[in-house]
Amino acid sequence: MRNFLVHNEKTTQEMCESIGIKSTDELFSQIPEIVRMKTLDLPEGLSEMEAQKKVKQLANENNSDYICFIGGGMYNKFIPACISQVASRFEFNTAYTPYQPEISQGTLQVMYEFQTMICRLTGMDIANATVYDAGTACAEAILMACRIAKKYKVCVLNSLNPEYKKIIETYTTSQSISVDWVDEIPSDTNDYACVLVQTPNYYGEIIEPKSVDCLSVVCCDISTLSILKPPSEYGADIVVGDIQPLGIPMNFGGPSAGFMACREKFMRQLPGRLAGRTVDKDGKQAFCLTIQTREQHIKREKATSNICSNQALIGLCATLYLSVMGEKGFRQAGYLSTKNAHTLSNKLAQKGFKTLNKNFFNEFVIEVNNSDKFLENLKVNKILGGLKLDETKILVAATEMNSEEDIEKYISSIS
């Protein structure tokens, strides 16, 4: 209940006079009576103290106190308390949508630092300042590859996140791009503009894409690059993914943001916004939007994408997260996630539950007799045990947020 400004009669009258009307009734006079609500079924007004208590009471009805082992693209990660505090500072607050070339130096610098961090993690030469999410990034990477190769047929592994698949289908259908969904990369890839592989894939399996005769697009979980080698080391041309694991809450499944990075020779085909660093006429460091490929800045037919904005606030949070955690802290979080996942997998195996993955980071698939019953038993004990894949398979994820006690409670709850 901050920033509440009451409109008293004097203020209301001044506002009406400033727009040339006599009353609020006149303001709404153009709205037909038939579509107006006569009365609102609202309870009696409460004092501020009573209202706060009422809101807290309603909030407590949410069942939010669960131990989480759910993944599938959205993960329960540790978020340092300073992230929200710094990101909500007044210097970053603006009523102006930060996507025009003349945005503030502070916003541009954050974008530039974000791009630099993504390049360091992926091993790529250049990155953009986010797109909407990982699914959008996958689809945009396919369009980008088709423009570069001047071919309109692509190959995508079936082990890609199902949500990303739907977005790809929406994009490619409207662009008349043919998509071959395959279980394994074919030996001959000459006819394709690109091959898209997710690693770790939707089922948690770590895949090292083999060499292909077309562009290689890799969708990765950015948090795994704290331990695993960067995609640049196994021939990726374009790397995409989601930055949700970088200090972004799960909320109700969003919002999040996607990243895109590529080799320098493809930078003019990279969609979205790119911030660059230069010096001004006085020799001082300055930041600016550069390589502007958006339809707001160039002719529409020459634009690489209709992406008109980006997730600037979420990009800011991710940049703050990586800055605060540092290289050591980021690696430690990745190590703990892996350790917890493998510990849980081993303990499940001791209980007779088979893990179907051969090589995984922090997410794996287990085989059970009845998925619904298995998950319901855990939920009764305040544990979200994973995502149901089918009647006998569950996708389980562990992060640094899962303690040894959490893992023991998971095991004891299925006994």
Tab-separated table of C-alpha atoms in Angstrom:
chain	number	residue	atom	x	y	z
A	1	MET	CA	0.000	0.000	0.000
A	2	ARG	CA	2.662	2.475	-1.052
A	3	ASN	CA	2.313	5.542	-3.249
A	4	PHE	CA	-1.422	5.907	-2.535
A	5	LEU	CA	-2.761	9.337	-3.475
A	6	VAL	CA	-6.323	10.167	-2.480
A	7	HIS	CA	-8.453	12.222	-4.883
A	8	ASN	CA	-10.377	14.668	-2.709
A	9	GLU	CA	-13.130	16.880	-4.087
A	10	LYS	CA	-10.790	19.813	-4.744
A	11	THR	CA	-8.268	17.659	-6.647
A	12	THR	CA	-11.020	15.948	-8.622
A	13	GLN	CA	-12.510	19.307	-9.631
A	14	GLU	CA	-9.106	20.644	-10.718
A	15	MET	CA	-8.572	17.547	-12.892
A	16	CYS	CA	-11.992	17.933	-14.495
A	17	GLU	CA	-11.408	21.617	-15.236
A	18	SER	CA	-8.028	20.867	-16.809
A	19	ILE	CA	-9.679	18.657	-19.442
A	20	GLY	CA	-12.690	20.922	-19.949
A	21	ILE	CA	-15.472	19.060	-18.128
A	22	LYS	CA	-17.577	19.875	-15.066
A	23	SER	CA	-17.750	16.495	-13.337
A	24	THR	CA	-16.728	12.848	-13.478
A	25	ASP	CA	-20.271	12.020	-14.586
A	26	GLU	CA	-19.652	14.095	-17.686
A	27	LEU	CA	-16.380	12.242	-18.244
A	28	PHE	CA	-18.245	8.957	-18.590
A	29	SER	CA	-21.334	10.360	-20.334
A	30	GLN	CA	-20.280	8.938	-23.704
A	31	ILE	CA	-20.529	5.373	-22.349
A	32	PRO	CA	-24.056	4.025	-23.071
A	33	GLU	CA	-26.167	3.380	-19.975
A	34	ILE	CA	-26.872	-0.165	-21.155
A	35	VAL	CA	-23.258	-1.249	-20.713
A	36	ARG	CA	-22.702	0.469	-17.362
A	37	MET	CA	-22.749	-1.412	-14.085
A	38	LYS	CA	-25.451	-0.033	-11.808
A	39	THR	CA	-23.881	-1.098	-8.534
A	40	LEU	CA	-20.851	-3.036	-7.346
A	41	ASP	CA	-21.368	-5.868	-4.893
A	42	LEU	CA	-18.622	-4.765	-2.546
A	43	PRO	CA	-18.323	-5.165	1.224
A	44	GLU	CA	-18.207	-2.205	3.582
A	45	GLY	CA	-14.968	-0.221	3.476
A	46	LEU	CA	-12.110	-1.168	5.779
A	47	SER	CA	-9.441	0.850	7.464
A	48	GLU	CA	-5.889	0.468	6.116
A	49	MET	CA	-4.917	-1.752	9.055
A	50	GLU	CA	-7.987	-3.955	8.597
A	51	ALA	CA	-7.397	-4.134	4.836
A	52	GLN	CA	-3.802	-5.302	5.363
A	53	LYS	CA	-4.954	-8.052	7.723
A	54	LYS	CA	-7.650	-9.122	5.261
A	55	VAL	CA	-5.188	-9.313	2.352
A	56	LYS	CA	-2.747	-11.378	4.443
A	57	GLN	CA	-5.579	-13.698	5.444
A	58	LEU	CA	-6.500	-14.259	1.802
A	59	ALA	CA	-2.836	-14.769	0.844
A	60	ASN	CA	-2.445	-17.447	3.515
A	61	GLU	CA	-5.072	-19.514	1.701
A	62	ASN	CA	-2.544	-20.123	-1.073
A	63	ASN	CA	-0.750	-23.433	-0.674
A	64	SER	CA	2.754	-22.125	-1.319
A	65	ASP	CA	4.785	-23.820	1.405
A	66	TYR	CA	5.929	-26.801	-0.654
A	67	ILE	CA	9.328	-28.377	-1.248
A	68	CYS	CA	9.851	-28.113	-4.985
A	69	PHE	CA	11.364	-30.747	-7.279
A	70	ILE	CA	9.682	-29.458	-10.439
A	71	GLY	CA	11.698	-28.422	-13.502
A	72	GLY	CA	10.926	-28.761	-17.180
A	73	GLY	CA	12.184	-25.288	-18.073
A	74	MET	CA	11.369	-23.334	-14.887
A	75	TYR	CA	13.520	-23.915	-11.788
A	76	ASN	CA	13.475	-23.033	-8.101
A	77	LYS	CA	16.850	-21.297	-7.800
A	78	PHE	CA	18.488	-19.317	-5.013
A	79	ILE	CA	18.003	-15.565	-5.466
A	80	PRO	CA	20.167	-13.226	-3.360
A	81	ALA	CA	18.013	-10.718	-1.470
A	82	CYS	CA	19.902	-7.776	-2.929
A	83	ILE	CA	18.679	-8.526	-6.472
A	84	SER	CA	15.161	-7.189	-5.993
A	85	GLN	CA	16.412	-4.351	-3.811
A	86	VAL	CA	18.874	-3.075	-6.412
A	87	ALA	CA	16.580	-3.740	-9.399
A	88	SER	CA	13.787	-1.740	-7.752
A	89	ARG	CA	15.929	1.325	-7.060
A	90	PHE	CA	14.481	4.550	-8.416
A	91	GLU	CA	17.350	4.884	-10.924
A	92	PHE	CA	15.884	1.934	-12.848
A	93	ASN	CA	12.255	3.051	-12.576
A	94	THR	CA	10.857	4.764	-15.627
A	95	ALA	CA	7.498	5.346	-17.256
A	96	TYR	CA	9.273	5.217	-20.592
A	97	THR	CA	9.487	1.878	-22.369
A	98	PRO	CA	13.260	1.331	-22.675
A	99	TYR	CA	13.520	0.230	-26.281
A	100	GLN	CA	14.281	3.350	-28.280
A	101	PRO	CA	17.812	4.355	-29.354
A	102	GLU	CA	17.850	7.302	-26.975
A	103	ILE	CA	17.348	5.309	-23.759
A	104	SER	CA	19.482	6.158	-20.755
A	105	GLN	CA	23.178	5.339	-20.465
A	106	GLY	CA	22.440	3.287	-17.346
A	107	THR	CA	19.993	1.012	-19.165
A	108	LEU	CA	22.333	0.698	-22.135
A	109	GLN	CA	25.254	-0.216	-19.894
A	110	VAL	CA	23.212	-2.945	-18.174
A	111	MET	CA	22.288	-4.337	-21.614
A	112	TYR	CA	25.933	-4.254	-22.668
A	113	GLU	CA	27.100	-6.004	-19.483
A	114	PHE	CA	24.363	-8.615	-19.888
A	115	GLN	CA	25.461	-9.338	-23.465
A	116	THR	CA	29.077	-9.623	-22.325
A	117	MET	CA	28.180	-12.133	-19.613
A	118	ILE	CA	26.140	-14.258	-22.026
A	119	CYS	CA	29.076	-14.299	-24.459
A	120	ARG	CA	31.455	-15.390	-21.717
A	121	LEU	CA	29.160	-18.220	-20.665
A	122	THR	CA	28.322	-19.513	-24.142
A	123	GLY	CA	31.676	-18.826	-25.798
A	124	MET	CA	29.948	-16.945	-28.590
A	125	ASP	CA	31.174	-13.656	-30.107
A	126	ILE	CA	28.028	-11.567	-29.775
A	127	ALA	CA	24.697	-11.690	-27.937
A	128	ASN	CA	21.511	-9.639	-28.004
A	129	ALA	CA	19.827	-7.958	-25.048
A	130	THR	CA	17.170	-10.681	-24.621
A	131	VAL	CA	14.023	-11.742	-26.422
A	132	TYR	CA	10.763	-12.821	-24.818
A	133	ASP	CA	11.616	-16.379	-23.711
A	134	ALA	CA	13.535	-19.511	-24.706
A	135	GLY	CA	10.802	-20.736	-27.046
A	136	THR	CA	10.833	-17.441	-28.918
A	137	ALA	CA	14.630	-17.584	-29.047
A	138	CYS	CA	14.491	-21.063	-30.621
A	139	ALA	CA	12.001	-19.919	-33.254
A	140	GLU	CA	13.949	-16.734	-33.997
A	141	ALA	CA	17.156	-18.791	-34.337
A	142	ILE	CA	15.466	-20.953	-36.976
A	143	LEU	CA	14.310	-17.898	-38.932
A	144	MET	CA	17.813	-16.461	-38.597
A	145	ALA	CA	19.407	-19.679	-39.908
A	146	CYS	CA	17.023	-19.754	-42.880
A	147	ARG	CA	17.954	-16.180	-43.802
A	148	ILE	CA	21.663	-16.989	-43.604
A	149	ALA	CA	21.509	-20.297	-45.486
A	150	LYS	CA	18.722	-19.230	-47.856
A	151	LYS	CA	17.097	-22.601	-47.228
A	152	TYR	CA	13.672	-23.180	-45.756
A	153	LYS	CA	13.937	-26.620	-44.222
A	154	VAL	CA	15.231	-27.315	-40.703
A	155	CYS	CA	15.842	-30.305	-38.458
A	156	VAL	CA	14.827	-30.285	-34.775
A	157	LEU	CA	15.302	-33.060	-32.233
A	158	ASN	CA	12.104	-34.332	-30.622
A	159	SER	CA	13.675	-34.073	-27.181
A	160	LEU	CA	13.123	-30.290	-27.253
A	161	ASN	CA	10.862	-28.756	-24.606
A	162	PRO	CA	7.217	-29.245	-25.800
A	163	GLU	CA	6.407	-25.555	-25.217
A	164	TYR	CA	9.293	-24.512	-27.444
A	165	LYS	CA	8.023	-26.916	-30.105
A	166	LYS	CA	4.631	-25.191	-30.198
A	167	ILE	CA	6.223	-21.777	-30.628
A	168	ILE	CA	8.462	-23.087	-33.418
A	169	GLU	CA	5.437	-24.573	-35.191
A	170	THR	CA	3.610	-21.229	-34.991
A	171	TYR	CA	6.569	-19.292	-36.398
A	172	THR	CA	7.546	-21.736	-39.144
A	173	THR	CA	4.016	-22.365	-40.416
A	174	SER	CA	3.499	-18.682	-41.127
A	175	GLN	CA	6.925	-18.479	-42.806
A	176	SER	CA	6.435	-21.633	-44.956
A	177	ILE	CA	9.443	-23.301	-43.333
A	178	SER	CA	9.470	-27.105	-43.275
A	179	VAL	CA	10.464	-28.727	-39.977
A	180	ASP	CA	11.662	-32.319	-39.686
A	181	TRP	CA	11.148	-33.574	-36.126
A	182	VAL	CA	13.625	-36.386	-35.525
A	183	ASP	CA	14.845	-38.590	-32.663
A	184	GLU	CA	18.443	-38.521	-33.902
A	185	ILE	CA	20.411	-36.166	-36.121
A	186	PRO	CA	20.594	-37.706	-39.619
A	187	SER	CA	23.974	-38.393	-41.196
A	188	ASP	CA	23.226	-36.095	-44.153
A	189	THR	CA	22.223	-32.565	-43.156
A	190	ASN	CA	23.153	-30.690	-46.355
A	191	ASP	CA	19.534	-29.926	-47.216
A	192	TYR	CA	18.831	-28.171	-43.927
A	193	ALA	CA	19.337	-24.552	-42.966
A	194	CYS	CA	20.093	-25.698	-39.420
A	195	VAL	CA	19.854	-28.472	-36.872
A	196	LEU	CA	18.441	-27.475	-33.461
A	197	VAL	CA	19.404	-29.495	-30.387
A	198	GLN	CA	18.560	-28.870	-26.735
A	199	THR	CA	21.170	-29.877	-24.142
A	200	PRO	CA	20.427	-30.892	-21.499
A	201	ASN	CA	17.252	-31.828	-23.312
A	202	TYR	CA	13.724	-31.664	-21.920
A	203	TYR	CA	14.290	-34.993	-20.164
A	204	GLY	CA	17.506	-33.809	-18.536
A	205	GLU	CA	19.879	-35.808	-20.737
A	206	ILE	CA	23.145	-34.076	-21.597
A	207	ILE	CA	23.774	-34.268	-25.343
A	208	GLU	CA	26.910	-33.192	-27.167
A	209	PRO	CA	25.675	-32.381	-30.669
A	210	LYS	CA	27.682	-34.012	-33.419
A	211	SER	CA	29.160	-32.140	-36.350
A	212	VAL	CA	26.648	-31.194	-39.043
A	213	ASP	CA	26.846	-29.863	-42.617
A	214	CYS	CA	24.608	-26.896	-41.849
A	215	LEU	CA	24.249	-24.321	-39.110
A	216	SER	CA	24.195	-25.719	-35.572
A	217	VAL	CA	21.682	-24.180	-33.164
A	218	VAL	CA	22.019	-25.186	-29.498
A	219	CYS	CA	19.361	-24.492	-26.879
A	220	CYS	CA	20.891	-24.792	-23.433
A	221	ASP	CA	20.096	-24.281	-19.768
A	222	ILE	CA	22.339	-21.313	-18.960
A	223	SER	CA	22.913	-22.520	-15.390
A	224	THR	CA	24.564	-25.730	-16.646
A	225	LEU	CA	27.360	-23.663	-18.184
A	226	SER	CA	28.648	-23.118	-14.649
A	227	ILE	CA	30.107	-26.624	-14.950
A	228	LEU	CA	29.628	-27.928	-18.501
A	229	LYS	CA	31.766	-26.703	-21.378
A	230	PRO	CA	30.327	-23.880	-23.502
A	231	PRO	CA	28.481	-24.689	-26.754
A	232	SER	CA	31.196	-22.913	-28.763
A	233	GLU	CA	33.522	-25.825	-27.982
A	234	TYR	CA	31.323	-28.321	-29.817
A	235	GLY	CA	30.661	-26.282	-32.932
A	236	ALA	CA	27.552	-24.242	-32.147
A	237	ASP	CA	26.843	-21.346	-34.506
A	238	ILE	CA	23.836	-19.951	-32.624
A	239	VAL	CA	23.129	-20.500	-28.922
A	240	VAL	CA	19.764	-19.784	-27.310
A	241	GLY	CA	18.040	-20.412	-23.996
A	242	ASP	CA	16.217	-18.919	-21.046
A	243	ILE	CA	17.683	-16.722	-18.317
A	244	GLN	CA	15.104	-17.708	-15.671
A	245	PRO	CA	17.744	-19.685	-13.686
A	246	LEU	CA	19.716	-16.434	-13.277
A	247	GLY	CA	17.946	-14.911	-10.296
A	248	ILE	CA	14.413	-14.867	-11.721
A	249	PRO	CA	11.539	-16.222	-9.538
A	250	MET	CA	9.338	-19.042	-10.816
A	251	ASN	CA	6.193	-16.996	-10.053
A	252	PHE	CA	3.334	-18.662	-11.935
A	253	GLY	CA	5.537	-19.763	-14.837
A	254	GLY	CA	6.739	-16.324	-15.937
A	255	PRO	CA	7.584	-13.817	-17.074
A	256	SER	CA	11.084	-14.798	-18.044
A	257	ALA	CA	13.411	-13.879	-20.898
A	258	GLY	CA	15.320	-15.606	-23.659
A	259	PHE	CA	18.854	-14.965	-24.841
A	260	MET	CA	20.439	-15.359	-28.267
A	261	ALA	CA	24.165	-15.460	-29.040
A	262	CYS	CA	26.049	-16.235	-32.244
A	263	ARG	CA	29.319	-16.032	-34.120
A	264	GLU	CA	30.359	-12.548	-35.212
A	265	LYS	CA	29.842	-13.193	-38.920
A	266	PHE	CA	26.110	-13.663	-38.294
A	267	MET	CA	25.567	-10.587	-36.131
A	268	ARG	CA	23.606	-8.613	-38.734
A	269	GLN	CA	21.019	-11.401	-38.792
A	270	LEU	CA	20.628	-11.447	-35.004
A	271	PRO	CA	17.160	-10.150	-34.023
A	272	GLY	CA	16.325	-7.859	-31.143
A	273	ARG	CA	18.489	-5.118	-29.693
A	274	LEU	CA	22.256	-4.993	-29.319
A	275	ALA	CA	24.043	-2.446	-27.152
A	276	GLY	CA	27.563	-1.375	-28.051
A	277	ARG	CA	30.306	0.560	-26.276
A	278	THR	CA	32.175	3.506	-27.777
A	279	VAL	CA	33.598	6.877	-26.725
A	280	ASP	CA	31.957	10.273	-27.056
A	281	LYS	CA	33.488	13.460	-28.481
A	282	ASP	CA	35.153	14.141	-25.116
A	283	GLY	CA	36.776	10.703	-25.067
A	284	LYS	CA	34.491	9.388	-22.336
A	285	GLN	CA	32.986	5.880	-22.371
A	286	ALA	CA	29.521	5.824	-23.934
A	287	PHE	CA	26.955	3.161	-24.774
A	288	CYS	CA	24.533	3.064	-27.683
A	289	LEU	CA	22.176	0.771	-29.532
A	290	THR	CA	23.951	-0.643	-32.563
A	291	ILE	CA	23.407	-3.160	-35.388
A	292	GLN	CA	19.753	-2.111	-35.335
A	293	THR	CA	17.835	-4.742	-37.295
A	294	ARG	CA	14.355	-3.960	-35.983
A	295	GLU	CA	11.530	-2.685	-38.133
A	296	GLN	CA	11.198	0.434	-35.954
A	297	HIS	CA	14.683	1.504	-37.033
A	298	ILE	CA	14.975	0.291	-40.629
A	299	LYS	CA	12.714	-0.587	-43.541
A	300	ARG	CA	10.239	-3.258	-42.552
A	301	GLU	CA	11.167	-5.595	-45.403
A	302	LYS	CA	14.802	-5.524	-44.277
A	303	ALA	CA	14.044	-6.206	-40.601
A	304	THR	CA	15.212	-9.522	-39.157
A	305	SER	CA	12.271	-9.879	-36.793
A	306	ASN	CA	9.110	-8.259	-35.486
A	307	ILE	CA	10.562	-8.432	-31.971
A	308	CYS	CA	9.864	-4.853	-30.873
A	309	SER	CA	11.076	-4.848	-27.311
A	310	ASN	CA	12.908	-7.006	-24.809
A	311	GLN	CA	12.727	-8.083	-21.192
A	312	ALA	CA	14.863	-5.239	-19.887
A	313	LEU	CA	13.979	-5.619	-16.199
A	314	ILE	CA	14.562	-9.367	-16.225
A	315	GLY	CA	17.815	-8.861	-18.094
A	316	LEU	CA	18.801	-6.397	-15.360
A	317	CYS	CA	18.032	-8.986	-12.651
A	318	ALA	CA	20.081	-11.634	-14.470
A	319	THR	CA	23.005	-9.225	-14.782
A	320	LEU	CA	22.809	-8.386	-11.078
A	321	TYR	CA	22.605	-12.095	-10.218
A	322	LEU	CA	25.744	-13.004	-12.148
A	323	SER	CA	27.556	-9.976	-10.705
A	324	VAL	CA	26.612	-10.817	-7.123
A	325	MET	CA	27.196	-14.577	-7.380
A	326	GLY	CA	30.460	-14.187	-9.220
A	327	GLU	CA	32.216	-17.000	-11.052
A	328	LYS	CA	32.830	-18.976	-7.854
A	329	GLY	CA	29.280	-18.649	-6.526
A	330	PHE	CA	27.726	-19.472	-9.896
A	331	ARG	CA	29.839	-22.615	-10.168
A	332	GLN	CA	29.002	-23.596	-6.592
A	333	ALA	CA	25.258	-23.312	-7.282
A	334	GLY	CA	25.674	-25.549	-10.329
A	335	TYR	CA	27.706	-28.077	-8.353
A	336	LEU	CA	25.107	-28.248	-5.570
A	337	SER	CA	22.283	-28.705	-8.089
A	338	THR	CA	24.111	-31.613	-9.704
A	339	LYS	CA	25.052	-33.152	-6.355
A	340	ASN	CA	21.479	-32.980	-5.046
A	341	ALA	CA	20.003	-34.448	-8.242
A	342	HIS	CA	22.408	-37.388	-8.303
A	343	THR	CA	21.927	-38.005	-4.574
A	344	LEU	CA	18.154	-38.132	-5.046
A	345	SER	CA	18.509	-40.397	-8.082
A	346	ASN	CA	20.723	-42.814	-6.154
A	347	LYS	CA	18.377	-42.931	-3.179
A	348	LEU	CA	15.410	-43.547	-5.489
A	349	ALA	CA	17.331	-46.393	-7.093
A	350	GLN	CA	17.797	-47.936	-3.645
A	351	LYS	CA	14.017	-47.864	-3.323
A	352	GLY	CA	13.624	-49.656	-6.639
A	353	PHE	CA	12.839	-46.656	-8.859
A	354	LYS	CA	14.824	-46.675	-12.074
A	355	THR	CA	16.391	-43.490	-13.457
A	356	LEU	CA	16.158	-43.566	-17.263
A	357	ASN	CA	18.950	-41.040	-17.885
A	358	LYS	CA	22.522	-42.047	-18.567
A	359	ASN	CA	24.060	-38.603	-18.204
A	360	PHE	CA	22.303	-35.683	-16.505
A	361	PHE	CA	22.976	-32.370	-14.779
A	362	ASN	CA	20.153	-31.673	-12.320
A	363	GLU	CA	17.095	-33.202	-13.989
A	364	PHE	CA	16.184	-36.807	-14.704
A	365	VAL	CA	13.310	-39.141	-15.543
A	366	ILE	CA	12.210	-41.915	-13.205
A	367	GLU	CA	9.960	-44.880	-13.890
A	368	VAL	CA	7.104	-45.588	-11.459
A	369	ASN	CA	4.053	-47.843	-11.371
A	370	ASN	CA	1.498	-45.040	-11.247
A	371	SER	CA	2.554	-41.419	-11.827
A	372	ASP	CA	-0.582	-39.839	-10.365
A	373	LYS	CA	-0.463	-41.889	-7.177
A	374	PHE	CA	3.292	-41.355	-6.788
A	375	LEU	CA	2.979	-37.560	-7.070
A	376	GLU	CA	-0.143	-37.397	-4.901
A	377	ASN	CA	1.619	-39.215	-2.034
A	378	LEU	CA	4.383	-36.624	-2.192
A	379	LYS	CA	1.952	-33.707	-2.394
A	380	VAL	CA	0.192	-34.866	0.779
A	381	ASN	CA	3.572	-34.414	2.461
A	382	LYS	CA	4.002	-30.886	1.031
A	383	ILE	CA	6.350	-31.982	-1.755
A	384	LEU	CA	5.977	-31.156	-5.441
A	385	GLY	CA	7.658	-34.319	-6.688
A	386	GLY	CA	8.086	-33.574	-10.393
A	387	LEU	CA	6.275	-33.316	-13.715
A	388	LYS	CA	4.164	-36.179	-15.011
A	389	LEU	CA	5.319	-37.230	-18.492
A	390	ASP	CA	2.975	-40.192	-18.859
A	391	GLU	CA	1.343	-42.849	-16.699
A	392	THR	CA	4.678	-44.355	-15.609
A	393	LYS	CA	7.303	-41.620	-16.067
A	394	ILE	CA	8.052	-38.488	-14.037
A	395	LEU	CA	10.540	-35.692	-14.708
A	396	VAL	CA	12.318	-34.751	-11.466
A	397	ALA	CA	14.586	-31.736	-10.933
A	398	ALA	CA	16.775	-30.723	-7.992
A	399	THR	CA	18.551	-27.426	-7.422
A	400	GLU	CA	20.793	-25.856	-4.810
A	401	MET	CA	17.580	-24.994	-2.927
A	402	ASN	CA	16.937	-28.652	-2.042
A	403	SER	CA	18.608	-29.602	1.234
A	404	GLU	CA	19.580	-33.066	2.447
A	405	GLU	CA	16.481	-32.949	4.664
A	406	ASP	CA	14.315	-32.248	1.602
A	407	ILE	CA	15.758	-35.249	-0.199
A	408	GLU	CA	15.271	-37.503	2.840
A	409	LYS	CA	11.668	-36.319	3.161
A	410	TYR	CA	11.106	-37.090	-0.541
A	411	ILE	CA	12.383	-40.644	-0.043
A	412	SER	CA	10.487	-41.256	3.198
A	413	SER	CA	7.251	-39.976	1.648
A	414	ILE	CA	7.252	-42.689	-1.026
A	415	SER	CA	8.061	-45.539	1.368
